[in-house]
mmCIF file of C-alpha atoms in Angstrom:
data_model
loop_
_atom_site.group_PDB
_atom_site.id
_atom_site.type_symbol
_atom_site.label_atom_id
_atom_site.label_comp_id
_atom_site.label_asym_id
_atom_site.label_seq_id
_atom_site.Cartn_x
_atom_site.Cartn_y
_atom_site.Cartn_z
ATOM 1 C CA MET A 25 137.128 107.016 94.694
ATOM 2 C CA GLN A 26 137.256 110.009 92.701
ATOM 3 C CA THR A 27 139.068 107.874 89.939
ATOM 4 C CA ALA A 28 136.479 105.292 89.953
ATOM 5 C CA ALA A 29 133.558 107.647 89.823
ATOM 6 C CA ALA A 30 135.163 109.645 86.963
ATOM 7 C CA LEU A 31 135.746 106.497 84.966
ATOM 8 C CA SER A 32 132.228 105.206 85.501
ATOM 9 C CA LEU A 33 130.820 107.749 83.500
ATOM 10 C CA ASN A 34 132.565 106.763 80.577
ATOM 11 C CA TRP A 35 131.362 103.242 80.164
ATOM 12 C CA PRO A 36 127.827 103.516 78.888
ATOM 13 C CA SER A 37 128.937 105.995 75.949
ATOM 14 C CA ALA A 38 132.091 103.608 75.475
ATOM 15 C CA MET A 39 129.722 100.534 74.891
ATOM 16 C CA VAL A 40 127.256 102.275 72.515
ATOM 17 C CA GLY A 41 130.524 103.501 70.482
ATOM 18 C CA LEU A 42 131.853 99.901 70.260
ATOM 19 C CA LEU A 43 128.482 98.395 69.335
ATOM 20 C CA CYS A 44 127.904 100.870 66.786
ATOM 21 C CA SER A 45 131.134 100.758 65.423
ATOM 22 C CA PHE A 46 130.918 97.038 65.273
ATOM 23 C CA LEU A 47 127.460 97.020 63.651
ATOM 24 C CA VAL A 48 128.236 99.584 61.013
ATOM 25 C CA ALA A 49 131.504 97.576 60.165
ATOM 26 C CA LEU A 50 129.624 94.450 59.664
ATOM 27 C CA PHE A 51 126.813 96.092 57.705
ATOM 28 C CA ILE A 52 129.474 97.320 55.369
ATOM 29 C CA VAL A 53 130.875 93.747 54.870
ATOM 30 C CA LEU A 54 127.509 92.303 54.492
ATOM 31 C CA THR A 55 126.481 94.805 51.701
ATOM 32 C CA LYS A 56 129.552 94.826 49.699
ATOM 33 C CA LYS A 57 128.028 93.358 46.614
ATOM 34 C CA TRP A 58 125.705 96.540 46.475
ATOM 35 C CA HIS A 59 128.630 99.033 46.960
ATOM 36 C CA GLY A 60 131.769 96.989 46.180
ATOM 37 C CA ARG A 61 132.107 98.521 42.628
ATOM 38 C CA LEU A 62 133.180 101.699 44.476
ATOM 39 C CA THR A 63 134.561 100.484 47.726
ATOM 40 C CA LEU A 64 136.569 97.273 47.226
ATOM 41 C CA ASP A 65 140.228 97.290 47.450
ATOM 42 C CA ALA A 66 141.882 95.063 44.797
ATOM 43 C CA PRO A 67 144.407 92.630 45.818
ATOM 44 C CA GLN A 68 146.820 93.839 42.979
ATOM 45 C CA GLY A 69 149.376 96.249 44.088
ATOM 46 C CA ILE A 70 152.951 96.759 45.454
ATOM 47 C CA GLN A 71 151.698 97.017 48.933
ATOM 48 C CA LYS A 72 148.952 94.624 48.951
ATOM 49 C CA PHE A 73 149.046 91.542 50.951
ATOM 50 C CA HIS A 74 145.301 90.525 50.925
ATOM 51 C CA THR A 75 143.949 87.954 48.318
ATOM 52 C CA ILE A 76 140.471 88.845 47.781
ATOM 53 C CA PRO A 77 138.770 92.344 47.098
ATOM 54 C CA THR A 78 137.800 93.952 50.400
ATOM 55 C CA PRO A 79 135.913 96.955 51.287
ATOM 56 C CA ARG A 80 138.264 99.775 52.298
ATOM 57 C CA ILE A 81 135.718 102.302 53.891
ATOM 58 C CA GLY A 82 136.046 100.961 57.594
ATOM 59 C CA GLY A 83 136.445 104.792 58.454
ATOM 60 C CA ILE A 84 132.750 105.109 58.331
ATOM 61 C CA ALA A 85 132.332 102.607 61.057
ATOM 62 C CA LEU A 86 134.629 104.444 63.351
ATOM 63 C CA ALA A 87 133.039 107.863 62.703
ATOM 64 C CA VAL A 88 129.532 106.670 63.309
ATOM 65 C CA GLY A 89 130.858 104.793 66.479
ATOM 66 C CA LEU A 90 132.279 108.083 67.998
ATOM 67 C CA ILE A 91 129.544 110.073 67.088
ATOM 68 C CA ALA A 92 127.184 107.569 68.917
ATOM 69 C CA ALA A 93 129.419 107.652 71.820
ATOM 70 C CA TRP A 94 129.413 111.524 71.930
ATOM 71 C CA SER A 95 125.785 111.446 71.949
ATOM 72 C CA PHE A 96 125.712 109.343 74.972
ATOM 73 C CA LEU A 97 127.982 111.544 76.986
ATOM 74 C CA PRO A 98 126.549 113.818 79.692
ATOM 75 C CA VAL A 99 124.920 116.870 77.850
ATOM 76 C CA GLY A 100 126.861 119.973 78.339
ATOM 77 C CA SER A 101 129.932 118.100 79.836
ATOM 78 C CA ASN A 102 133.447 119.151 79.198
ATOM 79 C CA ARG A 103 134.297 115.902 77.564
ATOM 80 C CA GLN A 104 131.147 115.968 75.401
ATOM 81 C CA HIS A 105 132.034 119.490 74.442
ATOM 82 C CA LEU A 106 135.598 118.797 73.450
ATOM 83 C CA LEU A 107 134.884 115.571 71.666
ATOM 84 C CA GLY A 108 132.068 117.385 69.582
ATOM 85 C CA LEU A 109 134.923 119.908 68.508
ATOM 86 C CA LEU A 110 137.221 117.108 67.598
ATOM 87 C CA LEU A 111 134.587 115.361 65.500
ATOM 88 C CA LEU A 112 134.087 118.807 63.600
ATOM 89 C CA GLY A 113 137.698 119.355 63.097
ATOM 90 C CA ALA A 114 138.019 115.878 61.655
ATOM 91 C CA LEU A 115 135.962 116.669 58.732
ATOM 92 C CA PRO A 116 138.557 117.558 56.222
ATOM 93 C CA ALA A 117 140.837 114.778 56.857
ATOM 94 C CA PHE A 118 137.938 112.286 56.868
ATOM 95 C CA ALA A 119 136.256 113.630 53.678
ATOM 96 C CA PHE A 120 139.315 113.610 51.584
ATOM 97 C CA GLY A 121 140.372 110.126 52.732
ATOM 98 C CA LEU A 122 136.877 108.807 52.085
ATOM 99 C CA ALA A 123 137.103 110.342 48.773
ATOM 100 C CA GLU A 124 140.202 108.576 48.148
ATOM 101 C CA ASP A 125 138.863 105.280 49.389
ATOM 102 C CA ILE A 126 135.957 105.420 46.832
ATOM 103 C CA THR A 127 137.496 107.302 43.748
ATOM 104 C CA LYS A 128 141.238 106.105 44.297
ATOM 105 C CA ARG A 129 141.899 109.536 42.521
ATOM 106 C CA ILE A 130 142.662 111.987 45.352
ATOM 107 C CA SER A 131 146.312 113.308 45.213
ATOM 108 C CA VAL A 132 148.757 112.583 47.984
ATOM 109 C CA LYS A 133 149.038 116.433 48.316
ATOM 110 C CA ALA A 134 145.425 117.003 48.571
ATOM 111 C CA ARG A 135 145.018 114.544 51.235
ATOM 112 C CA LEU A 136 148.006 115.935 53.115
ATOM 113 C CA LEU A 137 146.617 119.427 52.921
ATOM 114 C CA ALA A 138 143.171 118.110 54.075
ATOM 115 C CA THR A 139 144.828 116.669 57.286
ATOM 116 C CA ILE A 140 146.698 119.750 57.973
ATOM 117 C CA ALA A 141 143.480 121.703 57.724
ATOM 118 C CA SER A 142 141.950 119.173 60.389
ATOM 119 C CA GLY A 143 144.927 119.880 62.836
ATOM 120 C CA LEU A 144 144.545 123.710 62.182
ATOM 121 C CA ILE A 145 140.630 123.585 62.739
ATOM 122 C CA ALA A 146 140.696 121.511 65.800
ATOM 123 C CA ALA A 147 143.336 123.757 67.464
ATOM 124 C CA LEU A 148 141.469 126.779 66.858
ATOM 125 C CA LEU A 149 138.169 125.168 67.985
ATOM 126 C CA THR A 150 139.613 123.475 71.159
ATOM 127 C CA GLY A 151 141.905 126.299 72.104
ATOM 128 C CA TYR A 152 144.567 123.685 72.459
ATOM 129 C CA TRP A 153 147.834 123.929 70.429
ATOM 130 C CA VAL A 154 151.609 123.316 70.824
ATOM 131 C CA SER A 155 152.874 126.430 72.673
ATOM 132 C CA PHE A 156 156.283 124.916 73.940
ATOM 133 C CA VAL A 157 158.721 122.173 73.405
ATOM 134 C CA ASN A 158 161.079 122.879 76.199
ATOM 135 C CA VAL A 159 163.659 124.177 73.651
ATOM 136 C CA PRO A 160 165.054 127.405 74.316
ATOM 137 C CA GLY A 161 164.586 129.835 71.332
ATOM 138 C CA VAL A 162 161.821 127.369 69.743
ATOM 139 C CA ASP A 163 159.493 128.196 72.648
ATOM 140 C CA LEU A 164 159.789 131.832 71.989
ATOM 141 C CA LEU A 165 158.368 131.326 68.557
ATOM 142 C CA LEU A 166 155.640 128.678 69.652
ATOM 143 C CA ALA A 167 154.482 131.264 72.244
ATOM 144 C CA LEU A 168 153.318 133.253 69.151
ATOM 145 C CA ALA A 169 149.676 131.861 68.543
ATOM 146 C CA PRO A 170 149.996 131.869 64.625
ATOM 147 C CA ILE A 171 153.268 129.888 64.769
ATOM 148 C CA GLY A 172 152.002 127.475 67.376
ATOM 149 C CA LEU A 173 148.898 126.804 65.465
ATOM 150 C CA ILE A 174 150.792 126.088 62.158
ATOM 151 C CA PHE A 175 153.349 123.825 63.970
ATOM 152 C CA THR A 176 150.221 122.011 65.503
ATOM 153 C CA ALA A 177 148.544 121.607 62.114
ATOM 154 C CA PHE A 178 151.579 120.083 60.546
ATOM 155 C CA ALA A 179 152.345 117.745 63.831
ATOM 156 C CA VAL A 180 148.785 116.446 63.547
ATOM 157 C CA ALA A 181 148.919 115.966 59.836
ATOM 158 C CA GLY A 182 152.197 114.001 60.329
ATOM 159 C CA ILE A 183 150.866 111.757 62.839
ATOM 160 C CA ALA A 184 147.524 111.022 60.871
ATOM 161 C CA ASN A 185 149.707 110.213 57.786
ATOM 162 C CA SER A 186 152.088 107.949 59.782
ATOM 163 C CA VAL A 187 149.095 105.882 61.077
ATOM 164 C CA ASN A 188 148.000 105.540 57.377
ATOM 165 C CA ILE A 189 151.506 104.254 56.270
ATOM 166 C CA VAL A 190 151.632 101.651 58.995
ATOM 167 C CA ASP A 191 148.156 100.394 57.862
ATOM 168 C CA GLY A 192 149.557 97.186 55.962
ATOM 169 C CA PHE A 193 148.037 94.285 57.461
ATOM 170 C CA ASN A 194 144.942 92.978 59.272
ATOM 171 C CA GLY A 195 144.863 94.729 62.624
ATOM 172 C CA LEU A 196 148.172 96.417 62.523
ATOM 173 C CA ALA A 197 147.134 100.237 62.420
ATOM 174 C CA GLY A 198 144.019 99.528 64.445
ATOM 175 C CA GLY A 199 146.156 97.771 67.158
ATOM 176 C CA VAL A 200 148.834 100.288 67.280
ATOM 177 C CA VAL A 201 146.233 102.944 67.812
ATOM 178 C CA VAL A 202 144.560 101.012 70.634
ATOM 179 C CA LEU A 203 148.033 100.915 72.208
ATOM 180 C CA MET A 204 148.511 104.583 71.724
ATOM 181 C CA LEU A 205 145.364 105.563 73.116
ATOM 182 C CA LEU A 206 145.717 103.264 76.252
ATOM 183 C CA THR A 207 149.198 104.905 76.597
ATOM 184 C CA LEU A 208 147.564 108.452 76.637
ATOM 185 C CA ALA A 209 144.963 107.221 79.111
ATOM 186 C CA THR A 210 147.686 105.935 81.492
ATOM 187 C CA ILE A 211 149.429 109.169 81.370
ATOM 188 C CA ALA A 212 146.475 111.015 81.841
ATOM 189 C CA TRP A 213 145.504 108.855 84.935
ATOM 190 C CA ARG A 214 148.749 109.607 86.548
ATOM 191 C CA VAL A 215 148.225 113.199 86.269
ATOM 192 C CA ASP A 216 144.547 113.112 87.175
ATOM 193 C CA ASP A 217 143.239 114.378 83.837
ATOM 194 C CA PHE A 218 139.963 112.559 83.665
ATOM 195 C CA VAL A 219 138.658 114.158 80.362
ATOM 196 C CA ILE A 220 141.651 112.745 78.505
ATOM 197 C CA ILE A 221 141.252 109.378 80.111
ATOM 198 C CA GLN A 222 137.675 109.202 79.071
ATOM 199 C CA LEU A 223 138.214 110.592 75.439
ATOM 200 C CA ALA A 224 141.108 108.046 75.121
ATOM 201 C CA LEU A 225 139.079 105.250 76.265
ATOM 202 C CA LEU A 226 136.193 105.999 73.961
ATOM 203 C CA GLY A 227 138.750 105.854 71.095
ATOM 204 C CA VAL A 228 139.810 102.617 72.216
ATOM 205 C CA SER A 229 136.027 101.168 72.406
ATOM 206 C CA VAL A 230 135.253 102.515 68.943
ATOM 207 C CA THR A 231 138.597 101.087 67.370
ATOM 208 C CA LEU A 232 137.841 97.601 69.037
ATOM 209 C CA GLY A 233 134.415 97.609 67.259
ATOM 210 C CA PHE A 234 136.246 97.825 64.092
ATOM 211 C CA LEU A 235 138.939 95.532 64.867
ATOM 212 C CA PHE A 236 136.202 92.606 65.567
ATOM 213 C CA ILE A 237 135.427 92.795 61.823
ATOM 214 C CA ASN A 238 139.099 93.659 60.531
ATOM 215 C CA TYR A 239 141.035 91.164 62.646
ATOM 216 C CA PRO A 240 142.309 88.466 62.101
ATOM 217 C CA LYS A 241 140.627 87.754 58.623
ATOM 218 C CA GLY A 242 140.613 91.276 57.282
ATOM 219 C CA HIS A 243 136.925 91.243 56.055
ATOM 220 C CA LEU A 244 137.024 95.209 56.171
ATOM 221 C CA PHE A 245 139.835 97.790 55.815
ATOM 222 C CA LEU A 246 140.440 101.042 57.796
ATOM 223 C CA GLY A 247 141.146 102.887 54.320
ATOM 224 C CA ASP A 248 142.609 106.263 54.110
ATOM 225 C CA ALA A 249 139.524 107.993 55.943
ATOM 226 C CA GLY A 250 139.808 105.482 58.969
ATOM 227 C CA ALA A 251 143.762 105.825 59.258
ATOM 228 C CA TYR A 252 143.439 109.744 58.997
ATOM 229 C CA PHE A 253 140.705 109.963 61.454
ATOM 230 C CA LEU A 254 142.268 107.633 64.101
ATOM 231 C CA GLY A 255 145.671 109.375 63.384
ATOM 232 C CA TYR A 256 144.104 112.733 63.926
ATOM 233 C CA TYR A 257 142.216 111.716 66.938
ATOM 234 C CA VAL A 258 145.430 110.422 68.855
ATOM 235 C CA ALA A 259 147.378 113.477 67.865
ATOM 236 C CA MET A 260 145.103 115.896 69.101
ATOM 237 C CA LEU A 261 144.618 113.978 72.517
ATOM 238 C CA ALA A 262 148.248 114.011 72.629
ATOM 239 C CA VAL A 263 148.531 117.877 72.052
ATOM 240 C CA MET A 264 145.663 118.337 74.756
ATOM 241 C CA LEU A 265 147.230 115.920 77.302
ATOM 242 C CA ALA A 266 150.491 117.798 77.248
ATOM 243 C CA MET A 267 149.211 121.560 76.982
ATOM 244 C CA ARG A 268 146.567 120.805 79.766
ATOM 245 C CA ASN A 269 149.406 119.395 81.982
ATOM 246 C CA PRO A 270 152.518 121.312 81.349
ATOM 247 C CA ILE A 271 154.621 120.691 84.423
ATOM 248 C CA ASP A 272 153.703 116.936 84.356
ATOM 249 C CA VAL A 273 153.770 115.967 80.604
ATOM 250 C CA SER A 274 156.606 116.822 78.291
ATOM 251 C CA PRO A 275 155.572 117.221 74.561
ATOM 252 C CA TRP A 276 158.337 114.889 73.653
ATOM 253 C CA ALA A 277 156.679 112.427 75.586
ATOM 254 C CA MET A 278 153.668 112.716 73.351
ATOM 255 C CA LEU A 279 156.093 112.130 70.434
ATOM 256 C CA LEU A 280 157.086 108.796 72.142
ATOM 257 C CA VAL A 281 153.427 107.702 72.374
ATOM 258 C CA CYS A 282 153.362 108.022 68.461
ATOM 259 C CA GLY A 283 156.957 106.711 68.142
ATOM 260 C CA TYR A 284 156.496 103.710 65.862
ATOM 261 C CA PRO A 285 154.385 105.332 63.010
ATOM 262 C CA VAL A 286 156.572 108.428 63.207
ATOM 263 C CA ILE A 287 159.946 106.603 62.944
ATOM 264 C CA GLU A 288 158.497 104.285 60.311
ATOM 265 C CA THR A 289 157.382 107.504 58.151
ATOM 266 C CA LEU A 290 160.772 109.366 58.709
ATOM 267 C CA PHE A 291 162.645 106.239 57.764
ATOM 268 C CA SER A 292 160.589 105.756 54.828
ATOM 269 C CA VAL A 293 161.172 109.120 53.576
ATOM 270 C CA TYR A 294 164.800 108.944 54.359
ATOM 271 C CA ARG A 295 165.159 105.502 52.494
ATOM 272 C CA ARG A 296 162.983 106.622 49.375
ATOM 273 C CA THR A 297 165.031 109.722 48.886
ATOM 274 C CA THR A 298 168.502 108.511 49.359
ATOM 275 C CA ARG A 299 168.548 105.400 47.188
ATOM 276 C CA LYS A 300 170.662 105.453 43.959
ATOM 277 C CA ARG A 301 167.195 105.842 42.245
ATOM 278 C CA ARG A 302 165.624 108.560 44.088
ATOM 279 C CA HIS A 303 161.880 108.126 44.665
ATOM 280 C CA ASN A 304 159.151 110.593 45.524
ATOM 281 C CA PRO A 305 158.556 110.188 49.410
ATOM 282 C CA GLY A 306 154.997 109.719 48.927
ATOM 283 C CA THR A 307 155.527 106.769 46.397
ATOM 284 C CA PRO A 308 154.110 103.323 47.699
ATOM 285 C CA ASP A 309 156.754 100.540 48.024
ATOM 286 C CA ALA A 310 156.925 97.191 49.854
ATOM 287 C CA SER A 311 159.986 97.971 51.829
ATOM 288 C CA HIS A 312 158.395 98.995 55.185
ATOM 289 C CA LEU A 313 159.584 97.188 58.267
ATOM 290 C CA HIS A 314 156.140 95.644 58.761
ATOM 291 C CA SER A 315 156.432 94.306 55.086
ATOM 292 C CA LEU A 316 159.882 92.697 55.716
ATOM 293 C CA VAL A 317 158.792 91.043 58.871
ATOM 294 C CA TYR A 318 155.944 89.503 56.898
ATOM 295 C CA ARG A 319 158.149 88.168 54.165
ATOM 296 C CA ARG A 320 161.374 87.392 56.020
ATOM 297 C CA VAL A 321 160.006 86.211 59.529
ATOM 298 C CA VAL A 322 156.292 85.135 59.097
ATOM 299 C CA SER A 323 156.294 83.782 55.495
ATOM 300 C CA ARG A 324 159.436 82.113 55.673
ATOM 301 C CA LYS A 325 160.084 81.015 59.203
ATOM 302 C CA LEU A 326 157.033 81.192 61.540
ATOM 303 C CA LEU A 327 154.190 79.956 59.087
ATOM 304 C CA PRO A 328 155.580 79.156 55.725
ATOM 305 C CA TYR A 329 152.675 76.606 55.085
ATOM 306 C CA ALA A 330 149.844 78.768 56.544
ATOM 307 C CA PRO A 331 147.058 80.352 54.549
ATOM 308 C CA ALA A 332 147.702 83.714 53.382
ATOM 309 C CA TRP A 333 145.322 85.384 55.870
ATOM 310 C CA GLN A 334 146.907 83.703 58.774
ATOM 311 C CA ARG A 335 150.368 85.141 57.819
ATOM 312 C CA ASN A 336 149.009 88.396 57.354
ATOM 313 C CA ALA A 337 147.186 88.281 60.664
ATOM 314 C CA ALA A 338 150.558 87.075 62.537
ATOM 315 C CA THR A 339 152.445 89.790 61.368
ATOM 316 C CA SER A 340 150.465 92.486 63.540
ATOM 317 C CA PRO A 341 151.275 90.936 66.970
ATOM 318 C CA LEU A 342 154.817 90.951 66.100
ATOM 319 C CA MET A 343 154.793 94.778 65.193
ATOM 320 C CA TRP A 344 152.548 95.493 68.227
ATOM 321 C CA ILE A 345 155.578 94.446 70.398
ATOM 322 C CA TYR A 346 157.735 96.759 68.707
ATOM 323 C CA ALA A 347 155.139 99.516 68.724
ATOM 324 C CA ALA A 348 155.029 99.189 72.650
ATOM 325 C CA VAL A 349 158.802 99.905 73.047
ATOM 326 C CA PRO A 350 158.658 103.813 72.667
ATOM 327 C CA MET A 351 155.465 104.017 74.529
ATOM 328 C CA LEU A 352 157.012 102.627 77.607
ATOM 329 C CA GLY A 353 159.192 105.395 77.841
ATOM 330 C CA ALA A 354 156.286 107.815 77.846
ATOM 331 C CA VAL A 355 154.558 105.989 80.450
ATOM 332 C CA PHE A 356 157.505 105.599 82.804
ATOM 333 C CA TRP A 357 159.081 109.072 82.405
ATOM 334 C CA PRO A 358 156.419 111.542 80.903
ATOM 335 C CA GLU A 359 157.897 114.568 82.547
ATOM 336 C CA SER A 360 161.350 113.853 82.132
ATOM 337 C CA LEU A 361 162.819 115.532 78.894
ATOM 338 C CA GLY A 362 166.207 113.782 79.524
ATOM 339 C CA MET A 363 164.884 110.403 79.688
ATOM 340 C CA VAL A 364 162.043 110.728 77.035
ATOM 341 C CA LEU A 365 164.881 111.790 74.536
ATOM 342 C CA ALA A 366 167.065 109.172 75.588
ATOM 343 C CA TRP A 367 164.323 106.366 75.313
ATOM 344 C CA LEU A 368 163.550 107.960 71.718
ATOM 345 C CA ALA A 369 167.111 107.552 70.534
ATOM 346 C CA PHE A 370 166.888 103.929 71.849
ATOM 347 C CA SER A 371 163.581 103.361 70.063
ATOM 348 C CA VAL A 372 165.235 104.659 66.775
ATOM 349 C CA VAL A 373 168.297 102.649 67.195
ATOM 350 C CA ALA A 374 166.043 99.431 67.883
ATOM 351 C CA TYR A 375 164.152 100.149 64.689
ATOM 352 C CA ILE A 376 167.266 100.402 62.515
ATOM 353 C CA ARG A 377 169.037 97.222 63.853
ATOM 354 C CA LEU A 378 165.791 95.428 63.448
ATOM 355 C CA TYR A 379 165.308 96.793 59.868
ATOM 356 C CA ARG A 380 168.962 95.584 59.167
ATOM 357 C CA ARG A 381 168.317 92.380 60.465
ATOM 358 C CA MET A 382 165.550 91.902 58.081
ATOM 359 C CA LEU A 383 167.819 92.881 55.209
ATOM 360 C CA VAL A 384 170.364 90.359 56.350
ATOM 361 C CA LEU A 385 167.703 87.547 56.355
ATOM 362 C CA GLY A 386 166.637 88.548 52.809
ATOM 363 C CA ILE A 387 170.165 88.008 51.754
ATOM 364 C CA PHE A 388 170.356 84.675 53.524
ATOM 365 C CA PHE A 389 167.198 83.335 51.970
ATOM 366 C CA ARG A 390 168.129 84.492 48.632
ATOM 367 C CA ARG A 391 171.283 82.488 48.806
ATOM 368 C CA ARG A 392 169.778 79.362 50.348
ATOM 369 C CA ILE A 393 166.403 79.137 48.463
ATOM 370 C CA PRO A 394 166.756 78.277 44.540
ATOM 371 C CA GLN A 395 164.947 80.891 42.310
ATOM 372 C CA ASN A 396 162.304 79.447 39.985
#
């Protein structure tokens, strides 16, 4: 009864957030002829899989949706207070991401520093930062507020940028974020943390409003602002959940919640820096797992004759399935460090085997298909 009462308070603001996110996203698409000169994402590029210029300022819809949801929460409630602080903390990451979406001239370093700043500001404003990771010695350092704050700022920035990295196909990043937020809500429900449940579900509703326009045909993209905003939001909720429930929720379980984008990011850095021709870790390429799945599985085996948008959209559900794998470990064993680490290792091995399988398929098709 207590759970039902707590959750019922969330739905009016959630519906407002979803509706506002959807309407703003729709408005952006309908008015693209007026702002398209600045906001359209051209289809040319090594990581581009769309065929027509598309607005990449979907982050605006997400921000407006979450602000609207905040305004409909009970005035003075703990969840409204925390959400307001999270929105303030998001400003640097969102602003620099939106500047990149419009100008395409903001450096990777500047955007990284902006996401670090957002993590630091949010930790200071909310009073929640990573103060332990259950590792002897490291916990002594994290117990010192300056070190804990810096660690949290970099961790939040890492998650925010990792969500941007997996934003490669219609609905991919948005769907992954929905899964991560639902996972956080499930863990929070298990430990009776109703504030995190409601904040996570607000994030789900706002993201769904955007996804109605983004998926399956990709009429609007998240852009850097949207990806950073969602990644930051997920990361901060994960930090808050672990720090509010230190006995029942391991910080490592929160890493599992974000497992797929984090593994993709770390593997991409490793891949780019260990090739014979070394590349800058921030340099875009088309060798992410989702790119290989699109080319090797969807385009050549599942839907070889389908329109481009259908092949694009079909890639995301396949990646959602893998993204759910590490999350399962967080749901089943959020308090068990041993099981969480074992499941994390399993998730990494599964990723590597799947990636190698995609490479084998690439070799197979190069041998079997004549080159023009």
